[in-house]
Amino acid sequence: MRCLFALLSFVATACAYTVLTPGNAAGWTTAGTNTVTWQRVDSDAATFTLVLVNQDKKVLPATQVLAATVDGTKGTLNVNPPSGGFPAGAGFQINFVKDAQNLDAILAQSQQFAIAQSSTTAAASSTAATATDSTAQTTNSTGGLSPTSTSASKNGAGRTTAAGSTGLIFAALAAIAL
C-alpha cells in the first residue's frame, strides 16, 4: 500500500506545472521587471493566472494578480511591478491559479522567496515626490505599466495617481538627469 501511495505521489508531481524561479535561492526586487520561469507537461492547462501571495498580511494584505491568461507554453514571463512597486519582505510565493475568478484553484506554487528593496525605488520615490510637489500633481513612485493590485504600498512612498504615466515619464527623465 505504501508503495502505491509513493508511486501516485510521484506521478502527481511529475504531471503538473513546476515553478522554477523565483525561489528561495533567487528572489525579486521591489522595482523593475522580475522574471517567473516554469516547466509544464502537455496535460497541464493551456493558460493560467499568475498571483503573488504572502501569508503575512502585514507585508501583503491581499492576493495580488500579476498577469491573467498567461500562455503556459512560453515557460517564462517578465512581470512588471505594480504602480507602487512590489512590497519588500520575505515569505512571498508565486501561485499559478486556474483563472482570476478562481484564485484558490492552485495549479502550482513557487518556493518562498524574498523581495529585496531596490535602490532604484528609493531614488524614483524621491525624484517623483520632488517633481510632483512642484507641479501639484500626484504620481506613482515607480515606473512601468502595472498589473492589477489589491494591496497598497507598505512604505507609503507610492501615491495614488492622477497624472498616471505622464508623471512617471517626468520622474524617470528627472532621475536620468541626476
N, C-alpha and C. Protein backbone atom coordinates (compact mmCIF):
# COMPACT_ATOMS: atom_id res chain seq x y z
N MET A 1 0.83 -1.20 0.00
CA MET A 1 0.00 0.00 0.00
C MET A 1 0.87 1.26 0.00
N ARG A 2 1.94 1.27 0.82
CA ARG A 2 2.83 2.43 0.86
C ARG A 2 3.49 2.67 -0.48
N CYS A 3 3.84 1.60 -1.16
CA CYS A 3 4.47 1.73 -2.48
C CYS A 3 3.51 2.39 -3.47
N LEU A 4 2.26 2.00 -3.41
CA LEU A 4 1.27 2.58 -4.30
C LEU A 4 1.11 4.07 -4.02
N PHE A 5 1.04 4.45 -2.75
CA PHE A 5 0.92 5.86 -2.39
C PHE A 5 2.13 6.66 -2.86
N ALA A 6 3.33 6.12 -2.68
CA ALA A 6 4.55 6.79 -3.12
C ALA A 6 4.56 6.95 -4.63
N LEU A 7 4.14 5.92 -5.34
CA LEU A 7 4.10 5.98 -6.80
C LEU A 7 3.10 7.03 -7.27
N LEU A 8 1.92 7.05 -6.67
CA LEU A 8 0.91 8.04 -7.04
C LEU A 8 1.37 9.46 -6.73
N SER A 9 2.05 9.65 -5.63
CA SER A 9 2.59 10.97 -5.28
C SER A 9 3.60 11.43 -6.31
N PHE A 10 4.48 10.52 -6.74
CA PHE A 10 5.47 10.84 -7.74
C PHE A 10 4.82 11.20 -9.08
N VAL A 11 3.85 10.43 -9.49
CA VAL A 11 3.14 10.68 -10.75
C VAL A 11 2.44 12.04 -10.70
N ALA A 12 1.82 12.36 -9.59
CA ALA A 12 1.11 13.63 -9.46
C ALA A 12 2.05 14.81 -9.59
N THR A 13 3.27 14.71 -9.02
CA THR A 13 4.20 15.83 -9.12
C THR A 13 4.87 15.88 -10.49
N ALA A 14 4.95 14.76 -11.19
CA ALA A 14 5.59 14.73 -12.49
C ALA A 14 4.66 15.25 -13.59
N CYS A 15 3.39 15.39 -13.30
CA CYS A 15 2.41 15.76 -14.31
C CYS A 15 1.76 17.11 -14.01
N ALA A 16 2.55 18.07 -13.64
CA ALA A 16 1.97 19.36 -13.30
C ALA A 16 2.98 20.47 -13.56
N TYR A 17 2.48 21.72 -13.62
CA TYR A 17 3.38 22.87 -13.70
C TYR A 17 4.37 22.80 -12.56
N THR A 18 5.59 23.22 -12.81
CA THR A 18 6.60 23.36 -11.78
C THR A 18 7.21 24.74 -11.91
N VAL A 19 7.10 25.55 -10.86
CA VAL A 19 7.67 26.89 -10.87
C VAL A 19 9.16 26.76 -10.55
N LEU A 20 10.01 27.24 -11.46
CA LEU A 20 11.46 27.15 -11.29
C LEU A 20 12.02 28.39 -10.58
N THR A 21 11.59 29.56 -11.01
CA THR A 21 12.01 30.81 -10.36
C THR A 21 10.80 31.75 -10.32
N PRO A 22 10.66 32.57 -9.31
CA PRO A 22 11.59 32.79 -8.20
C PRO A 22 11.51 31.65 -7.20
N GLY A 23 12.49 31.63 -6.29
CA GLY A 23 12.53 30.62 -5.24
C GLY A 23 13.43 31.09 -4.12
N ASN A 24 13.70 30.21 -3.18
CA ASN A 24 14.49 30.63 -2.03
C ASN A 24 15.92 31.00 -2.39
N ALA A 25 16.44 30.54 -3.51
CA ALA A 25 17.79 30.89 -3.94
C ALA A 25 17.83 32.13 -4.82
N ALA A 26 16.70 32.50 -5.41
CA ALA A 26 16.66 33.66 -6.31
C ALA A 26 15.34 34.39 -6.14
N GLY A 27 15.37 35.53 -5.45
CA GLY A 27 14.16 36.30 -5.21
C GLY A 27 13.96 37.40 -6.23
N TRP A 28 13.20 38.41 -5.85
CA TRP A 28 12.89 39.55 -6.70
C TRP A 28 13.35 40.84 -6.04
N THR A 29 13.19 41.95 -6.77
CA THR A 29 13.43 43.28 -6.22
C THR A 29 12.12 44.07 -6.30
N THR A 30 12.05 45.16 -5.53
CA THR A 30 10.81 45.94 -5.44
C THR A 30 10.50 46.71 -6.72
N ALA A 31 11.50 47.03 -7.50
CA ALA A 31 11.28 47.82 -8.73
C ALA A 31 11.88 47.09 -9.92
N GLY A 32 11.43 47.45 -11.08
CA GLY A 32 11.94 46.83 -12.30
C GLY A 32 11.25 45.51 -12.59
N THR A 33 11.59 44.97 -13.72
CA THR A 33 10.98 43.73 -14.18
C THR A 33 11.58 42.54 -13.45
N ASN A 34 10.74 41.63 -13.00
CA ASN A 34 11.15 40.37 -12.39
C ASN A 34 10.66 39.24 -13.27
N THR A 35 11.34 38.11 -13.22
CA THR A 35 11.02 37.01 -14.12
C THR A 35 10.50 35.78 -13.36
N VAL A 36 9.50 35.14 -13.96
CA VAL A 36 8.98 33.86 -13.49
C VAL A 36 9.30 32.84 -14.59
N THR A 37 9.85 31.69 -14.19
CA THR A 37 10.08 30.61 -15.15
C THR A 37 9.45 29.33 -14.63
N TRP A 38 9.05 28.46 -15.55
CA TRP A 38 8.37 27.23 -15.16
C TRP A 38 8.56 26.17 -16.22
N GLN A 39 8.20 24.94 -15.82
CA GLN A 39 8.13 23.80 -16.73
C GLN A 39 6.70 23.28 -16.70
N ARG A 40 6.32 22.62 -17.78
CA ARG A 40 4.97 22.06 -17.84
C ARG A 40 5.01 20.79 -18.67
N VAL A 41 3.91 20.06 -18.59
CA VAL A 41 3.72 18.89 -19.44
C VAL A 41 2.47 19.14 -20.28
N ASP A 42 2.31 18.36 -21.34
CA ASP A 42 1.21 18.59 -22.28
C ASP A 42 -0.17 18.52 -21.64
N SER A 43 -0.30 17.79 -20.55
CA SER A 43 -1.62 17.67 -19.93
C SER A 43 -1.97 18.85 -19.01
N ASP A 44 -1.03 19.77 -18.79
CA ASP A 44 -1.33 20.97 -17.97
C ASP A 44 -2.27 21.90 -18.71
N ALA A 45 -2.97 22.72 -17.95
CA ALA A 45 -3.87 23.72 -18.55
C ALA A 45 -3.07 24.61 -19.50
N ALA A 46 -3.71 25.03 -20.58
CA ALA A 46 -3.03 25.85 -21.58
C ALA A 46 -2.68 27.23 -21.05
N THR A 47 -3.53 27.77 -20.18
CA THR A 47 -3.29 29.10 -19.61
C THR A 47 -3.50 29.06 -18.10
N PHE A 48 -2.99 30.08 -17.44
CA PHE A 48 -3.18 30.22 -16.01
C PHE A 48 -3.10 31.69 -15.65
N THR A 49 -3.47 32.03 -14.44
CA THR A 49 -3.33 33.38 -13.90
C THR A 49 -2.22 33.34 -12.87
N LEU A 50 -1.35 34.35 -12.91
CA LEU A 50 -0.20 34.43 -12.02
C LEU A 50 -0.51 35.38 -10.88
N VAL A 51 -0.36 34.92 -9.64
CA VAL A 51 -0.64 35.77 -8.48
C VAL A 51 0.52 35.73 -7.50
N LEU A 52 0.66 36.83 -6.75
CA LEU A 52 1.65 36.95 -5.69
C LEU A 52 0.93 36.88 -4.36
N VAL A 53 1.43 36.04 -3.44
CA VAL A 53 0.81 35.87 -2.13
C VAL A 53 1.87 35.94 -1.04
N ASN A 54 1.41 36.24 0.16
CA ASN A 54 2.26 36.18 1.34
C ASN A 54 1.35 35.90 2.53
N GLN A 55 1.70 34.92 3.34
CA GLN A 55 0.86 34.58 4.48
C GLN A 55 0.87 35.68 5.53
N ASP A 56 1.91 36.52 5.55
CA ASP A 56 1.97 37.64 6.48
C ASP A 56 1.20 38.82 5.87
N LYS A 57 -0.02 39.01 6.33
CA LYS A 57 -0.90 40.05 5.77
C LYS A 57 -0.40 41.47 6.06
N LYS A 58 0.58 41.62 6.97
CA LYS A 58 1.19 42.93 7.20
C LYS A 58 2.10 43.31 6.03
N VAL A 59 2.65 42.30 5.39
CA VAL A 59 3.55 42.53 4.25
C VAL A 59 2.74 42.69 2.96
N LEU A 60 1.78 41.80 2.73
CA LEU A 60 0.93 41.84 1.54
C LEU A 60 -0.50 41.52 1.99
N PRO A 61 -1.32 42.56 2.18
CA PRO A 61 -2.65 42.36 2.76
C PRO A 61 -3.59 41.46 1.95
N ALA A 62 -3.40 41.41 0.65
CA ALA A 62 -4.31 40.62 -0.19
C ALA A 62 -3.55 40.01 -1.36
N THR A 63 -4.11 38.97 -1.92
CA THR A 63 -3.54 38.35 -3.11
C THR A 63 -3.44 39.39 -4.21
N GLN A 64 -2.31 39.40 -4.91
CA GLN A 64 -2.07 40.37 -5.97
C GLN A 64 -2.00 39.65 -7.31
N VAL A 65 -2.96 39.94 -8.19
CA VAL A 65 -2.97 39.35 -9.53
C VAL A 65 -1.91 40.07 -10.36
N LEU A 66 -0.93 39.30 -10.87
CA LEU A 66 0.16 39.88 -11.65
C LEU A 66 -0.08 39.78 -13.15
N ALA A 67 -0.70 38.70 -13.59
CA ALA A 67 -0.98 38.51 -15.03
C ALA A 67 -2.08 37.47 -15.19
N ALA A 68 -3.00 37.74 -16.07
CA ALA A 68 -4.10 36.82 -16.35
C ALA A 68 -3.90 36.19 -17.73
N THR A 69 -4.44 35.01 -17.92
CA THR A 69 -4.41 34.28 -19.18
C THR A 69 -2.98 34.17 -19.73
N VAL A 70 -2.08 33.71 -18.87
CA VAL A 70 -0.68 33.51 -19.27
C VAL A 70 -0.59 32.25 -20.12
N ASP A 71 0.11 32.35 -21.26
CA ASP A 71 0.33 31.20 -22.14
C ASP A 71 1.32 30.25 -21.47
N GLY A 72 0.84 29.11 -21.03
CA GLY A 72 1.67 28.15 -20.32
C GLY A 72 2.80 27.56 -21.13
N THR A 73 2.70 27.60 -22.46
CA THR A 73 3.75 27.01 -23.29
C THR A 73 5.00 27.88 -23.37
N LYS A 74 4.93 29.11 -22.94
CA LYS A 74 6.07 30.03 -23.05
C LYS A 74 7.22 29.67 -22.10
N GLY A 75 6.91 29.23 -20.89
CA GLY A 75 7.94 28.83 -19.94
C GLY A 75 8.60 29.97 -19.19
N THR A 76 8.30 31.20 -19.55
CA THR A 76 8.87 32.36 -18.87
C THR A 76 7.95 33.56 -19.04
N LEU A 77 7.97 34.43 -18.05
CA LEU A 77 7.17 35.65 -18.11
C LEU A 77 7.91 36.74 -17.34
N ASN A 78 8.07 37.89 -17.97
CA ASN A 78 8.62 39.06 -17.29
C ASN A 78 7.47 39.82 -16.67
N VAL A 79 7.57 40.07 -15.37
CA VAL A 79 6.49 40.69 -14.61
C VAL A 79 6.89 42.10 -14.22
N ASN A 80 6.11 43.09 -14.66
CA ASN A 80 6.33 44.47 -14.28
C ASN A 80 5.75 44.71 -12.89
N PRO A 81 6.37 45.60 -12.11
CA PRO A 81 5.83 45.86 -10.76
C PRO A 81 4.53 46.64 -10.82
N PRO A 82 3.71 46.51 -9.79
CA PRO A 82 2.51 47.35 -9.71
C PRO A 82 2.92 48.82 -9.56
N SER A 83 1.99 49.72 -9.66
CA SER A 83 2.29 51.15 -9.67
C SER A 83 3.07 51.61 -8.44
N GLY A 84 2.87 51.02 -7.30
CA GLY A 84 3.61 51.40 -6.09
C GLY A 84 4.85 50.56 -5.87
N GLY A 85 5.19 49.70 -6.81
CA GLY A 85 6.31 48.77 -6.65
C GLY A 85 5.87 47.56 -5.84
N PHE A 86 6.68 46.54 -5.86
CA PHE A 86 6.41 45.38 -5.03
C PHE A 86 6.79 45.71 -3.59
N PRO A 87 6.07 45.19 -2.61
CA PRO A 87 6.46 45.42 -1.22
C PRO A 87 7.72 44.59 -0.90
N ALA A 88 8.61 45.15 -0.09
CA ALA A 88 9.81 44.42 0.33
C ALA A 88 9.45 43.50 1.49
N GLY A 89 10.12 42.36 1.55
CA GLY A 89 9.88 41.45 2.65
C GLY A 89 10.21 40.02 2.27
N ALA A 90 9.91 39.10 3.19
CA ALA A 90 10.18 37.68 2.98
C ALA A 90 8.86 36.91 3.00
N GLY A 91 8.93 35.65 2.61
CA GLY A 91 7.76 34.78 2.68
C GLY A 91 6.79 34.89 1.51
N PHE A 92 7.22 35.47 0.40
CA PHE A 92 6.35 35.58 -0.78
C PHE A 92 6.33 34.26 -1.53
N GLN A 93 5.25 34.01 -2.25
CA GLN A 93 5.14 32.88 -3.16
C GLN A 93 4.37 33.31 -4.39
N ILE A 94 4.74 32.70 -5.51
CA ILE A 94 4.01 32.86 -6.76
C ILE A 94 3.09 31.66 -6.89
N ASN A 95 1.82 31.92 -7.15
CA ASN A 95 0.87 30.84 -7.42
C ASN A 95 0.42 30.91 -8.86
N PHE A 96 0.34 29.78 -9.52
CA PHE A 96 -0.34 29.66 -10.80
C PHE A 96 -1.73 29.17 -10.43
N VAL A 97 -2.73 29.94 -10.78
CA VAL A 97 -4.11 29.56 -10.46
C VAL A 97 -4.91 29.41 -11.74
N LYS A 98 -6.05 28.75 -11.62
CA LYS A 98 -6.90 28.44 -12.78
C LYS A 98 -7.23 29.69 -13.57
N ASP A 99 -7.77 30.72 -12.90
CA ASP A 99 -8.10 31.99 -13.55
C ASP A 99 -8.34 33.03 -12.47
N ALA A 100 -8.58 34.26 -12.89
CA ALA A 100 -8.74 35.38 -11.95
C ALA A 100 -9.98 35.25 -11.06
N GLN A 101 -10.93 34.44 -11.47
CA GLN A 101 -12.13 34.22 -10.66
C GLN A 101 -11.96 33.05 -9.68
N ASN A 102 -10.91 32.27 -9.84
CA ASN A 102 -10.66 31.09 -9.00
C ASN A 102 -9.25 31.15 -8.41
N LEU A 103 -9.00 32.13 -7.56
CA LEU A 103 -7.67 32.34 -7.01
C LEU A 103 -7.24 31.23 -6.06
N ASP A 104 -8.18 30.43 -5.58
CA ASP A 104 -7.85 29.33 -4.68
C ASP A 104 -7.61 28.01 -5.42
N ALA A 105 -7.84 27.99 -6.73
CA ALA A 105 -7.62 26.78 -7.53
C ALA A 105 -6.17 26.79 -8.02
N ILE A 106 -5.25 26.39 -7.12
CA ILE A 106 -3.81 26.48 -7.38
C ILE A 106 -3.35 25.31 -8.25
N LEU A 107 -2.68 25.67 -9.36
CA LEU A 107 -2.10 24.67 -10.26
C LEU A 107 -0.65 24.38 -9.89
N ALA A 108 0.05 25.41 -9.40
CA ALA A 108 1.44 25.26 -8.98
C ALA A 108 1.78 26.41 -8.05
N GLN A 109 2.84 26.21 -7.25
CA GLN A 109 3.24 27.22 -6.29
C GLN A 109 4.77 27.23 -6.20
N SER A 110 5.34 28.43 -6.16
CA SER A 110 6.79 28.55 -6.04
C SER A 110 7.23 28.27 -4.62
N GLN A 111 8.53 28.12 -4.44
CA GLN A 111 9.11 28.12 -3.11
C GLN A 111 8.93 29.53 -2.54
N GLN A 112 9.07 29.68 -1.24
CA GLN A 112 9.04 31.02 -0.67
C GLN A 112 10.29 31.77 -1.10
N PHE A 113 10.13 33.08 -1.29
CA PHE A 113 11.26 33.91 -1.69
C PHE A 113 11.11 35.30 -1.08
N ALA A 114 12.19 36.06 -1.15
CA ALA A 114 12.19 37.42 -0.61
C ALA A 114 12.13 38.42 -1.76
N ILE A 115 11.56 39.57 -1.46
CA ILE A 115 11.61 40.71 -2.39
C ILE A 115 12.47 41.77 -1.71
N ALA A 116 13.63 42.04 -2.29
CA ALA A 116 14.59 42.97 -1.72
C ALA A 116 14.30 44.41 -2.17
N GLN A 117 14.51 45.35 -1.27
CA GLN A 117 14.34 46.77 -1.58
C GLN A 117 15.34 47.14 -2.66
N SER A 118 14.88 47.77 -3.71
CA SER A 118 15.74 48.20 -4.80
C SER A 118 16.16 49.63 -4.58
N SER A 119 17.42 49.93 -4.83
CA SER A 119 17.89 51.32 -4.70
C SER A 119 17.22 52.21 -5.73
N THR A 120 16.78 51.64 -6.85
CA THR A 120 16.06 52.39 -7.88
C THR A 120 14.73 52.91 -7.33
N THR A 121 14.07 52.12 -6.49
CA THR A 121 12.79 52.53 -5.92
C THR A 121 12.96 53.77 -5.06
N ALA A 122 13.98 53.79 -4.21
CA ALA A 122 14.20 54.94 -3.33
C ALA A 122 14.50 56.19 -4.13
N ALA A 123 15.35 56.08 -5.15
CA ALA A 123 15.69 57.24 -5.98
C ALA A 123 14.47 57.73 -6.74
N ALA A 124 13.69 56.81 -7.30
CA ALA A 124 12.49 57.20 -8.05
C ALA A 124 11.47 57.84 -7.13
N SER A 125 11.34 57.33 -5.90
CA SER A 125 10.39 57.90 -4.94
C SER A 125 10.75 59.33 -4.62
N SER A 126 12.03 59.57 -4.36
CA SER A 126 12.49 60.91 -4.03
C SER A 126 12.29 61.86 -5.20
N THR A 127 12.67 61.42 -6.40
CA THR A 127 12.53 62.24 -7.59
C THR A 127 11.07 62.51 -7.89
N ALA A 128 10.22 61.48 -7.81
CA ALA A 128 8.80 61.64 -8.11
C ALA A 128 8.16 62.60 -7.12
N ALA A 129 8.50 62.50 -5.84
CA ALA A 129 7.92 63.39 -4.84
C ALA A 129 8.31 64.83 -5.11
N THR A 130 9.58 65.07 -5.45
CA THR A 130 10.04 66.42 -5.75
C THR A 130 9.36 66.96 -6.99
N ALA A 131 9.31 66.13 -8.05
CA ALA A 131 8.72 66.58 -9.30
C ALA A 131 7.23 66.86 -9.14
N THR A 132 6.52 66.02 -8.43
CA THR A 132 5.08 66.20 -8.35
C THR A 132 4.69 67.29 -7.38
N ASP A 133 5.51 67.54 -6.34
CA ASP A 133 5.20 68.62 -5.42
C ASP A 133 5.27 69.97 -6.13
N SER A 134 6.21 70.12 -7.06
CA SER A 134 6.35 71.40 -7.75
C SER A 134 5.26 71.62 -8.78
N THR A 135 4.59 70.56 -9.24
CA THR A 135 3.53 70.73 -10.23
C THR A 135 2.15 70.49 -9.66
N ALA A 136 2.08 70.21 -8.36
CA ALA A 136 0.82 69.98 -7.65
C ALA A 136 0.05 68.78 -8.20
N GLN A 137 0.79 67.80 -8.71
CA GLN A 137 0.19 66.56 -9.18
C GLN A 137 0.73 65.44 -8.33
N THR A 138 -0.03 64.34 -8.23
CA THR A 138 0.49 63.17 -7.55
C THR A 138 0.75 62.09 -8.57
N THR A 139 1.86 61.38 -8.38
CA THR A 139 2.22 60.31 -9.31
C THR A 139 2.64 59.09 -8.54
N ASN A 140 2.80 58.01 -9.28
CA ASN A 140 3.38 56.81 -8.71
C ASN A 140 4.84 57.07 -8.40
N SER A 141 5.39 56.32 -7.46
CA SER A 141 6.80 56.49 -7.14
C SER A 141 7.70 55.59 -7.97
N THR A 142 7.13 54.61 -8.69
CA THR A 142 7.94 53.75 -9.54
C THR A 142 7.29 53.65 -10.90
N GLY A 143 8.05 53.17 -11.88
CA GLY A 143 7.56 53.15 -13.25
C GLY A 143 6.94 51.85 -13.66
N GLY A 144 6.54 51.79 -14.94
CA GLY A 144 6.02 50.57 -15.53
C GLY A 144 4.50 50.53 -15.56
N LEU A 145 3.99 49.86 -16.58
CA LEU A 145 2.56 49.61 -16.63
C LEU A 145 2.28 48.55 -15.58
N SER A 146 1.33 48.82 -14.74
CA SER A 146 1.18 47.97 -13.57
C SER A 146 0.14 46.88 -13.77
N PRO A 147 0.40 45.72 -13.15
CA PRO A 147 -0.64 44.70 -13.10
C PRO A 147 -1.69 45.10 -12.08
N THR A 148 -2.77 44.36 -12.03
CA THR A 148 -3.82 44.64 -11.07
C THR A 148 -3.30 44.40 -9.67
N SER A 149 -3.49 45.37 -8.80
CA SER A 149 -3.02 45.25 -7.43
C SER A 149 -4.19 45.33 -6.48
N THR A 150 -4.20 44.45 -5.49
CA THR A 150 -5.25 44.52 -4.49
C THR A 150 -4.68 44.96 -3.16
N SER A 151 -3.45 45.50 -3.18
CA SER A 151 -2.84 45.94 -1.93
C SER A 151 -2.22 47.32 -2.11
N ALA A 152 -2.03 48.01 -1.00
CA ALA A 152 -1.43 49.33 -1.02
C ALA A 152 0.05 49.22 -0.72
N SER A 153 0.80 50.26 -1.06
CA SER A 153 2.22 50.29 -0.77
C SER A 153 2.44 50.32 0.73
N LYS A 154 3.31 49.44 1.23
CA LYS A 154 3.54 49.34 2.66
C LYS A 154 4.29 50.55 3.19
N ASN A 155 5.26 51.05 2.43
CA ASN A 155 6.09 52.12 2.94
C ASN A 155 5.48 53.50 2.74
N GLY A 156 4.36 53.60 2.07
CA GLY A 156 3.67 54.87 1.88
C GLY A 156 4.30 55.73 0.81
N ALA A 157 5.39 55.27 0.18
CA ALA A 157 6.04 56.07 -0.84
C ALA A 157 5.19 56.15 -2.11
N GLY A 158 4.49 55.08 -2.45
CA GLY A 158 3.65 55.09 -3.63
C GLY A 158 2.38 55.86 -3.34
N ARG A 159 2.02 56.77 -4.25
CA ARG A 159 0.81 57.55 -4.06
C ARG A 159 -0.18 57.22 -5.16
N THR A 160 -1.44 57.41 -4.89
CA THR A 160 -2.46 57.18 -5.90
C THR A 160 -2.24 58.16 -7.04
N THR A 161 -2.41 57.68 -8.26
CA THR A 161 -2.08 58.53 -9.39
C THR A 161 -3.27 59.28 -9.93
N ALA A 162 -3.02 60.51 -10.25
CA ALA A 162 -3.95 61.30 -11.03
C ALA A 162 -3.28 61.60 -12.36
N ALA A 163 -1.97 61.77 -12.31
CA ALA A 163 -1.21 62.12 -13.51
C ALA A 163 -0.89 60.89 -14.34
N GLY A 164 -0.92 59.69 -13.74
CA GLY A 164 -0.67 58.45 -14.46
C GLY A 164 0.73 58.36 -14.99
N SER A 165 0.88 57.77 -16.18
CA SER A 165 2.20 57.51 -16.70
C SER A 165 2.92 58.77 -17.16
N THR A 166 2.21 59.89 -17.39
CA THR A 166 2.87 61.14 -17.76
C THR A 166 3.80 61.58 -16.64
N GLY A 167 3.32 61.50 -15.41
CA GLY A 167 4.14 61.86 -14.26
C GLY A 167 5.30 60.90 -14.09
N LEU A 168 5.08 59.64 -14.41
CA LEU A 168 6.14 58.65 -14.30
C LEU A 168 7.25 58.94 -15.29
N ILE A 169 6.88 59.32 -16.49
CA ILE A 169 7.87 59.65 -17.51
C ILE A 169 8.68 60.85 -17.05
N PHE A 170 8.01 61.86 -16.50
CA PHE A 170 8.69 63.04 -15.99
C PHE A 170 9.65 62.65 -14.88
N ALA A 171 9.23 61.80 -13.96
CA ALA A 171 10.07 61.37 -12.85
C ALA A 171 11.27 60.57 -13.35
N ALA A 172 11.05 59.71 -14.36
CA ALA A 172 12.15 58.93 -14.91
C ALA A 172 13.16 59.82 -15.60
N LEU A 173 12.70 60.80 -16.37
CA LEU A 173 13.59 61.74 -17.03
C LEU A 173 14.38 62.55 -16.01
N ALA A 174 13.73 62.95 -14.94
CA ALA A 174 14.41 63.70 -13.89
C ALA A 174 15.48 62.84 -13.22
N ALA A 175 15.20 61.55 -13.02
CA ALA A 175 16.17 60.64 -12.41
C ALA A 175 17.37 60.45 -13.32
N ILE A 176 17.15 60.39 -14.63
CA ILE A 176 18.24 60.23 -15.59
C ILE A 176 19.11 61.47 -15.60
N ALA A 177 18.50 62.64 -15.46
CA ALA A 177 19.24 63.89 -15.48
C ALA A 177 20.17 64.02 -14.28
N LEU A 178 19.84 63.32 -13.17
CA LEU A 178 20.70 63.37 -11.98
C LEU A 178 21.93 62.63 -12.29
